[in-house]
Short mmCIF file of C-alpha atoms and ligand atoms in Angstrom, two decimals:
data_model
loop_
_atom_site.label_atom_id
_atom_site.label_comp_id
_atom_site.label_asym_id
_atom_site.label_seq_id
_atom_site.Cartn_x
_atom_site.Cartn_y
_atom_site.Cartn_z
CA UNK W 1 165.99 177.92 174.61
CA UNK W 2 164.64 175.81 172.16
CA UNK W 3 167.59 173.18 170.64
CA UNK W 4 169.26 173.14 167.41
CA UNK W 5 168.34 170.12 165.68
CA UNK W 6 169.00 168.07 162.64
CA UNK W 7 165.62 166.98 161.25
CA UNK W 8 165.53 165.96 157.78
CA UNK W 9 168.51 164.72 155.74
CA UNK W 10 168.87 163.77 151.73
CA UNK W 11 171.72 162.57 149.57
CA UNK W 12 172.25 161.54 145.38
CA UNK W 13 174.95 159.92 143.92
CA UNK W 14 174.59 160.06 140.09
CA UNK W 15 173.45 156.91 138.50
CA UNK W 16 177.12 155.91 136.43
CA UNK W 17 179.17 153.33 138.73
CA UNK W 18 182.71 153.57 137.45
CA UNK W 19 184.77 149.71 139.07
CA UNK W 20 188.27 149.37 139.57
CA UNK W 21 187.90 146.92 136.57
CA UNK W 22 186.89 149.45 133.93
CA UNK W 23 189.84 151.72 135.63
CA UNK W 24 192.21 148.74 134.96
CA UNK W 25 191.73 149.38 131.23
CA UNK W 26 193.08 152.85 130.96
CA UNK W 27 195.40 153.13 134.19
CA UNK W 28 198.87 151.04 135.46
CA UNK W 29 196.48 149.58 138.35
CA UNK W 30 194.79 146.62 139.56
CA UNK W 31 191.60 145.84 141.76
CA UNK W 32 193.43 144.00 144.06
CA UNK W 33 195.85 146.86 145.04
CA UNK W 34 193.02 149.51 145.17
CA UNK W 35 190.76 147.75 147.47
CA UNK W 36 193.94 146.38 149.60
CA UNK W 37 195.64 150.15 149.81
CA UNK W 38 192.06 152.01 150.11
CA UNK W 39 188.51 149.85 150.33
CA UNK W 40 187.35 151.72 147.20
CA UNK W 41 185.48 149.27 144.51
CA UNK W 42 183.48 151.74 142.91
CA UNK W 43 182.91 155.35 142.44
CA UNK W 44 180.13 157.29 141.35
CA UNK W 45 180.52 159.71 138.46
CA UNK W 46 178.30 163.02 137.32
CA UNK W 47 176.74 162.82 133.52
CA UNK W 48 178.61 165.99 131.76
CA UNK W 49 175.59 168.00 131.68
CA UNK W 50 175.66 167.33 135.80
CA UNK W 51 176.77 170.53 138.05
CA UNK W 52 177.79 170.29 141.37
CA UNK W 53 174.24 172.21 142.39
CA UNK W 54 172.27 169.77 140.22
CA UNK W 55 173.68 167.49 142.94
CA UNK W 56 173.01 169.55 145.67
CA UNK W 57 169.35 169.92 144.51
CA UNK W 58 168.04 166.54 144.40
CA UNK W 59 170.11 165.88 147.77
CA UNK W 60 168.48 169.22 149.53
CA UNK W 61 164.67 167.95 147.82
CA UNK W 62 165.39 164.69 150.10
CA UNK W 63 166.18 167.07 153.08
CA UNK W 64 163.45 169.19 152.93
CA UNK W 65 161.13 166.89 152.03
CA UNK W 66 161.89 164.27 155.30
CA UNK W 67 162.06 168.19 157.47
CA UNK W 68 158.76 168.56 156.08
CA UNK W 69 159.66 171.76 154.74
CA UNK W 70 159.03 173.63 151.41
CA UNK W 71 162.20 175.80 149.66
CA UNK W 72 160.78 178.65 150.88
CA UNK W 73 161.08 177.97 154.38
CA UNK W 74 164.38 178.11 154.12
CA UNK W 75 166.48 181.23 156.19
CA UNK W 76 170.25 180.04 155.36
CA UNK W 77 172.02 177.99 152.68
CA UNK W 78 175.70 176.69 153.24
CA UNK W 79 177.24 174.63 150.54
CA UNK W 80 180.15 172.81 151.31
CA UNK W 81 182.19 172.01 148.01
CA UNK W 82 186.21 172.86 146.10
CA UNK W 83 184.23 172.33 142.98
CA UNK W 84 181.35 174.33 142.91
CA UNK W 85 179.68 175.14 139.01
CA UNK W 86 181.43 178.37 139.06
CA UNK W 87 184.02 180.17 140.78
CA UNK W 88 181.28 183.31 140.93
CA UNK W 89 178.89 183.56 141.60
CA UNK W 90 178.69 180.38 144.78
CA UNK W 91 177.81 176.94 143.93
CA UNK W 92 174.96 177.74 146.88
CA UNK W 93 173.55 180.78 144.76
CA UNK W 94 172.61 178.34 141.93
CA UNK W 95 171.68 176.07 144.22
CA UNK W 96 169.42 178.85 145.82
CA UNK W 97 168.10 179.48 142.35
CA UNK W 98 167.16 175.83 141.54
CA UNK W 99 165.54 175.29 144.73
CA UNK W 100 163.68 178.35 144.51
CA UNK W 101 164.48 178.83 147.81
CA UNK W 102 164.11 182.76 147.55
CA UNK W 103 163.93 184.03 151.26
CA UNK W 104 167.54 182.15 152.14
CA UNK W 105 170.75 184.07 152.22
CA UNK W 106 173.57 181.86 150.30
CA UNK W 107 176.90 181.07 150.71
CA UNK W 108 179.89 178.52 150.15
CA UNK W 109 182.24 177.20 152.55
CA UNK W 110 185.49 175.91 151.42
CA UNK W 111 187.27 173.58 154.04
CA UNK W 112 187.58 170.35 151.68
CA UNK W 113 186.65 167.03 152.80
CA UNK W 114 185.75 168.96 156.17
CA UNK W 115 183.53 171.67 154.51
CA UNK W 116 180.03 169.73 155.75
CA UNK W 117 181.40 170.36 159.70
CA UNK W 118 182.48 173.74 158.98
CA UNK W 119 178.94 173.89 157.58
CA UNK W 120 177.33 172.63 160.72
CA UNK W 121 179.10 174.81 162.86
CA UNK W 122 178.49 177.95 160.88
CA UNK W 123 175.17 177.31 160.93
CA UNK W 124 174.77 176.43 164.65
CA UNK W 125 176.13 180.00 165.21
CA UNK W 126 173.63 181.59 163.34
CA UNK W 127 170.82 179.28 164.87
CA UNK W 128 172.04 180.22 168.33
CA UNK W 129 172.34 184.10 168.07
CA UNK W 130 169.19 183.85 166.50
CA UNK W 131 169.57 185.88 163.55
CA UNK W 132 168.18 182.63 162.10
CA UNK W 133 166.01 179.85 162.39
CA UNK W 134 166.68 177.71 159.87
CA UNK W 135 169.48 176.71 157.52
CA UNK W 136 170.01 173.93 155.13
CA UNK W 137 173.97 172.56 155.19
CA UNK W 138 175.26 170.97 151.96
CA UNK W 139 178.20 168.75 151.27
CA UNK W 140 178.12 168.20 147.32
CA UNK W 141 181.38 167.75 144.61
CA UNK W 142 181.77 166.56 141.19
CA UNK W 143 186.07 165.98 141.61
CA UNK W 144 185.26 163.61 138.55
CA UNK W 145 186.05 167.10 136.45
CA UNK W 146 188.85 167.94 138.08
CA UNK W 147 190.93 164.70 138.05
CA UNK W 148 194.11 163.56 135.83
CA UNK W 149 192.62 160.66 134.72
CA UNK W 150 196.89 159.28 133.93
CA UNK W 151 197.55 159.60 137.77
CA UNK W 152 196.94 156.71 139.42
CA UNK W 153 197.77 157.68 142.92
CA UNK W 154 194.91 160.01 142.61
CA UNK W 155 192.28 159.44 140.35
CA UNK W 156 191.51 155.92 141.89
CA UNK W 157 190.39 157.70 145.19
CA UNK W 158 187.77 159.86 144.35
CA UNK W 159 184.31 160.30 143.70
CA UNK W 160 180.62 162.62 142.54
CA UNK W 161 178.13 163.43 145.70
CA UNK W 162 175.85 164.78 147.33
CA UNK W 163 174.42 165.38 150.74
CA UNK W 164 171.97 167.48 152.91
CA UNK W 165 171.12 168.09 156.53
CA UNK W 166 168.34 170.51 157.69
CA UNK W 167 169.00 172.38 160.71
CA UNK W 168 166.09 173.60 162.82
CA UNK W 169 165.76 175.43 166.80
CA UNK W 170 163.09 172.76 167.36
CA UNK W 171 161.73 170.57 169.90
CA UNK W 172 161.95 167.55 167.81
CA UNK W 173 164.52 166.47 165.88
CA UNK W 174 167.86 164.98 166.53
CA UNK W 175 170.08 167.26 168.74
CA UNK W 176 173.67 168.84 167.48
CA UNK W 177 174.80 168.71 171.05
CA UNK W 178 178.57 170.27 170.15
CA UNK W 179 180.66 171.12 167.20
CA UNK W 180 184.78 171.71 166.65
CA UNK W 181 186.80 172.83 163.74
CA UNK W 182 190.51 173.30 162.96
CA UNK W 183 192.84 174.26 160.57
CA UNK W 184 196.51 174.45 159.62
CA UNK W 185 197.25 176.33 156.81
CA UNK W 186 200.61 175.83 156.85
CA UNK W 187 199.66 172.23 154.96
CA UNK W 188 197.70 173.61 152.73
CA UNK W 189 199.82 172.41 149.94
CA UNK W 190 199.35 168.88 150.31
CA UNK W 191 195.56 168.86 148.95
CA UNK W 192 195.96 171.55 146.07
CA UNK W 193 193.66 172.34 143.12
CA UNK W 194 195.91 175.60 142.24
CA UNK W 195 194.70 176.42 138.80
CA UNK W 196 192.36 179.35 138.59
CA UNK W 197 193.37 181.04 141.27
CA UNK W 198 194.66 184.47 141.93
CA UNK W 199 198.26 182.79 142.72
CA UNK W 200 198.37 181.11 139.28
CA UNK W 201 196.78 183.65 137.27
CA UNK W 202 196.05 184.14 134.35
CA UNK W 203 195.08 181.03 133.13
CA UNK W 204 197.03 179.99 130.03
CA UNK W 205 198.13 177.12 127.69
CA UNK W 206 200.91 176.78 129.96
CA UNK W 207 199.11 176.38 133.21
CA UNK W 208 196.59 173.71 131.46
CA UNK W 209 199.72 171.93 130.17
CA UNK W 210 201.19 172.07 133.75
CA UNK W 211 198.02 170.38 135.06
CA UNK W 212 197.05 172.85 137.80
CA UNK W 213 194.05 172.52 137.07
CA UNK W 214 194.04 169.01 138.41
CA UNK W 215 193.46 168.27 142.12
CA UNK W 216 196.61 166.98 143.47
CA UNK W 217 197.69 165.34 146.35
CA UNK W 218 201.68 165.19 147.67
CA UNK W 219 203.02 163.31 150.19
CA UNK W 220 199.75 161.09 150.94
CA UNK W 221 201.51 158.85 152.91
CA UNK W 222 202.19 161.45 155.46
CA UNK W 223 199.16 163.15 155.16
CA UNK W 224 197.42 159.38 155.79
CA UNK W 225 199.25 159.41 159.48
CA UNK W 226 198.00 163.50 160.52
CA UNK W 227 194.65 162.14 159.27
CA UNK W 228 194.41 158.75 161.87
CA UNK W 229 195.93 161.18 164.42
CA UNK W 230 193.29 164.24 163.76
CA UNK W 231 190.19 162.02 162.99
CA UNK W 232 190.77 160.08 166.64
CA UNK W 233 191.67 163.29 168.21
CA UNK W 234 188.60 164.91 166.87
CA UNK W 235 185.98 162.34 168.25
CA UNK W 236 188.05 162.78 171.40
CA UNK W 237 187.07 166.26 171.09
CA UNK W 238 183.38 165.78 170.62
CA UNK W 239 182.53 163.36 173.46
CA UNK W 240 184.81 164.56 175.97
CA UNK W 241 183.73 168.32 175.27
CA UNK W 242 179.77 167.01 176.43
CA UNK W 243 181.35 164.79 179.10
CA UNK W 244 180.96 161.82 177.60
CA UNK W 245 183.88 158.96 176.60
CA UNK W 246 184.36 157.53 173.62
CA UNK W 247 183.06 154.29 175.18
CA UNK W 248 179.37 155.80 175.28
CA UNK W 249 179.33 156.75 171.58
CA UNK W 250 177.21 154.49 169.53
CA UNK W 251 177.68 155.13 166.00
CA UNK W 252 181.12 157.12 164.34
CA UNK W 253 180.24 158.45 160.92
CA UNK W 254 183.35 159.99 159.22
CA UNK W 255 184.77 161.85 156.15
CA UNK W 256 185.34 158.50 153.97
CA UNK W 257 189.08 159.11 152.98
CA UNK W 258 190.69 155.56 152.98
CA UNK W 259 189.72 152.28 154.67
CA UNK W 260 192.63 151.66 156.28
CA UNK W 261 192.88 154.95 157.84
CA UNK W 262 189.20 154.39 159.76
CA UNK W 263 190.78 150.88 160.59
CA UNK W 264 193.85 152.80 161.95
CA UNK W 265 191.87 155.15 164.16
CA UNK W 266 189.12 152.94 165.08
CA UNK W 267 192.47 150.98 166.95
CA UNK W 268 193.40 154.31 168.24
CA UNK W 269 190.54 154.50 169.72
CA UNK W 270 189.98 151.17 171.07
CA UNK W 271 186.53 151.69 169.49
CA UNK W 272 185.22 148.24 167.56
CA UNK W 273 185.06 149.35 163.97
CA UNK W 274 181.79 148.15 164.14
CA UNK W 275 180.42 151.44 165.52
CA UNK W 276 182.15 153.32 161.95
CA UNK W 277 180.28 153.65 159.19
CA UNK W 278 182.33 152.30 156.11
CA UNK W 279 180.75 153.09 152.60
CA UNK W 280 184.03 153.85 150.62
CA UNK W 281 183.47 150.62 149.03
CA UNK W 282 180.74 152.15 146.78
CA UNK W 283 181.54 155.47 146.54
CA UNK W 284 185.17 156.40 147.07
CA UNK W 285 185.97 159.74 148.92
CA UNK W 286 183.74 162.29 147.49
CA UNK W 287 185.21 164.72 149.78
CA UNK W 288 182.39 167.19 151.47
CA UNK W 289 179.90 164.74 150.43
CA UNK W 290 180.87 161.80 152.62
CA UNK W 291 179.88 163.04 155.79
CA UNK W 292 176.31 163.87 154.51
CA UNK W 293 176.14 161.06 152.69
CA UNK W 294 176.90 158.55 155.07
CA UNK W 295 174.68 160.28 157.92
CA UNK W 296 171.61 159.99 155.37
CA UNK W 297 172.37 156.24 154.35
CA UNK W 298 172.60 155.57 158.58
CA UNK W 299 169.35 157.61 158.67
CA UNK W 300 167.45 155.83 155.92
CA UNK W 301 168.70 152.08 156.90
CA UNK W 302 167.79 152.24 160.25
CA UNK W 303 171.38 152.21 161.42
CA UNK W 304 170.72 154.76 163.83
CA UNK W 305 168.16 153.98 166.70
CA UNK W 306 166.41 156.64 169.05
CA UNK W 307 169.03 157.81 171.64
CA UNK W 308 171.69 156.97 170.13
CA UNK W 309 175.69 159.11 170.57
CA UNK W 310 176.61 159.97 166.70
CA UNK W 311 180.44 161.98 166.07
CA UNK W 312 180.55 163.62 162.74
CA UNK W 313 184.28 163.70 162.25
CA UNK W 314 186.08 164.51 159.16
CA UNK W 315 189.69 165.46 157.84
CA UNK W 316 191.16 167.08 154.57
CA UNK W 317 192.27 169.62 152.61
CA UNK W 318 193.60 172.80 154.00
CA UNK W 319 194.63 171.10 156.36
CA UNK W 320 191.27 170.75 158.08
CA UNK W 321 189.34 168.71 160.44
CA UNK W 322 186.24 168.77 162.68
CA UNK W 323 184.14 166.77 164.59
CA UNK W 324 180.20 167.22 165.30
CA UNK W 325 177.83 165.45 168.11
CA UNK W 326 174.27 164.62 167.64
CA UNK W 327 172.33 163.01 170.05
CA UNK W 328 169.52 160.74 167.83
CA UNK W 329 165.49 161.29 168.81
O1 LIG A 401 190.35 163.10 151.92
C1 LIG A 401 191.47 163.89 152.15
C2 LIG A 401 192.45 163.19 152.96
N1 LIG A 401 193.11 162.20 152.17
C3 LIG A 401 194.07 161.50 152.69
O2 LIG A 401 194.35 161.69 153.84
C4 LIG A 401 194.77 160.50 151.82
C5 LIG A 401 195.73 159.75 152.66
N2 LIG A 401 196.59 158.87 151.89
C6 LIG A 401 196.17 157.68 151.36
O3 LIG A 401 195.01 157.32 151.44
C7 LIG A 401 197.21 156.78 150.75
O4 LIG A 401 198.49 157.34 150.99
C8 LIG A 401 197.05 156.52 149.22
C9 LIG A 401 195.83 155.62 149.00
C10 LIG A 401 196.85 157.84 148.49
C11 LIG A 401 198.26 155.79 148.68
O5 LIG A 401 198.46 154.58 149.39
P1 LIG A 401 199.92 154.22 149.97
O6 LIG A 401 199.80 152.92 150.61
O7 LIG A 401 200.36 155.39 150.81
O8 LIG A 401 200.78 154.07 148.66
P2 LIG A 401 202.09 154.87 148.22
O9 LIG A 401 201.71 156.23 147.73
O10 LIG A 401 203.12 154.78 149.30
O11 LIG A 401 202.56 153.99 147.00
C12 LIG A 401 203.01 152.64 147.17
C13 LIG A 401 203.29 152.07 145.81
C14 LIG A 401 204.15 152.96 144.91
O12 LIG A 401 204.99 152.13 144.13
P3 LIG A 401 206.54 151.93 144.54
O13 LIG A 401 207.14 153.31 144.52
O14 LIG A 401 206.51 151.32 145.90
O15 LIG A 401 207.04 151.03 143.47
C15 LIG A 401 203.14 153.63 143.99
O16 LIG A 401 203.69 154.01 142.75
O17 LIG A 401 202.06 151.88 145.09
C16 LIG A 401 202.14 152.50 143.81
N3 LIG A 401 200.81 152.96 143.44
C17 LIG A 401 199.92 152.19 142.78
N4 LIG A 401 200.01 150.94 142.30
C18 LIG A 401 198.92 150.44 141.68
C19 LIG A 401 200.23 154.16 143.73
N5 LIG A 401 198.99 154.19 143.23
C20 LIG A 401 198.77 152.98 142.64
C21 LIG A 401 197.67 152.41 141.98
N6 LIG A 401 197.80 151.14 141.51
N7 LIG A 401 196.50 153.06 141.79
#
């Protein structure tokens, strides 16, 4: 049987940078404390007339384009994303639309700062039973919109993203040896965007006034210790599920959620943090879109070499968390 394989990937950030400096002006914060309690210096943030599928789009163009693939081509879209344009019809519909990617079935997946592994694996399913033979996974948000912009343990974090990966059973390409997701639902209240949903319903002045419309963390200390303990667990997962160790992986690329918590499992592991890829500096956690994003940056910079061990591994929302291994080409 032919292998599933990754082989194209694409990402877009939108062209605004927003620094801890300009954040100083309107917030009780400094640039010291935000790059000491989280690596973040900048953040990238959508133009209003931006939707989270105008993301996806030029991300997926990049995708395709490296596959060498046209829109058409394309059997299965998954977009990963909690803030899709619309809560119906999927984020992945428009994205369909705007793609013109008419012969692909479309769908979201909505597993937070996990959602591009939950992609992966969704899609690897559908690759293996062969009911398909393509798919194009998506990790895109634009959390800019659903911030409190007065909450300074939150709004600092995040960021607007976008990242693509096409999947293909090919005989060239790099290989998605392995993939494993989890989730606890009994924590889902510690990553919460509650507004607009059926529980909260109907929306009213009251519920806008009561900010549920605003993604909100609570107890993100805690949550910071589950996530060094899942993230190392998860690339424990990966390697030791293809019979490798975590000694023979070359490159760690995970969900981008705080600097000190890839320090913190990066020492778990006894892994040198030089084999994690660290771009929170630039874009802050941009939650489905890390994962994607950092893979194509590794991609495009030559960070990854021919042969090389990769673990996707993210945590989030939900709770979940995943890991994914791909062996380079
Ligand atoms: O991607 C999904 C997964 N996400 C996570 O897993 C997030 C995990 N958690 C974290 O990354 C960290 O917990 C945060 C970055 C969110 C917060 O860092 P922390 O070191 O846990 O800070 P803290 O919440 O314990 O707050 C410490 C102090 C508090 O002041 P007091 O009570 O000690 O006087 C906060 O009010 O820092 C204060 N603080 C700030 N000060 C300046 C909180 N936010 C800020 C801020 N600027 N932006």
């Amino acid at each position: 049987m032919e292998a599933i394989r990754i082989v194209g990937t694409g990402s877009y950030v939108p062209d605004t940078v927003l620094t801890n400096r300009e954040l100083e002006k309107t917030l009780d914060t400094t640039d010291e404390w935000i790059v000491q309690r989280t690596g973040i210096r900048e953040r990238r943030i959508a133009e209003p007339n931006e939707a989270v599928s105008d993301l996806a789009e030029k991300a997926s163009a990049k995708a395709l384009e490296a596959a060498g693939m046209s829109p058409e081509d394309i059997d299965l879209i998954i977009l990963a994303t909690i803030t899709p344009d619309t809560c119906c019809p999927a984020g992945a519909n428009w994205l369909q639309a705007k793609l013109g990617a008419k012969n692909a079935v479309s769908f979201d997946v909505t597993a937070a700062c996990t959602g591009f592994i939950f992609g992966l694996s969704i899609a690897e399913q559908y690759l293996k039973n062969g009911q398909y033979d393509n798919a194009l996974v998506v990790g895109a948000e634009v959390l800019s919109r659903t911030l409190d912009w007065n909450d300074r343990s939150s709004c600092i974090l995040w960021g607007d993203a976008a990242g693509a990966a096409v999947l293909k059973k090919s005989e060239k390409g790099a290989e998605l040896l392995s993939t494993h997701i989890h989730s606890d639902g009994s924590a889902g209240d510690k990553l919460l965007l509650p507004g607009g949903g059926s529980a909260t319903t109907p929306i009213s002045q009251e519920s806008v006034e009561k900010g549920l419309h605003r993604l909100k963390m609570i107890d993100a200390n805690k949550t910071f210790k589950v996530a060094v303990k899942q993230f190392a667990e998860s690339c424990e997962e990966a390697a030791a599920f293809n019979g490798y160790s975590i000694s023979d992986v070359d490159l760690i690329i995970p969900h981008q959620a705080n600097a000190r918590i890839l320090n913190a499992f990066a020492q778990r592991l006894k892994v040198s943090i030089e084999k994690v890829f660290i771009n929170i500096d630039k874009y802050g956690n941009s939650s489905a879109a890390t994962v994607p994003l950092a893979l194509d940056q590794a991609v495009r910079s030559g960070r990854i070499q021919p042969g090389d061990k990769i673990v996707l591994t993210a945590f989030g929302g939900g709770l979940t968390w995943g890991s994914a291994l791909v062996r380079w080409h």
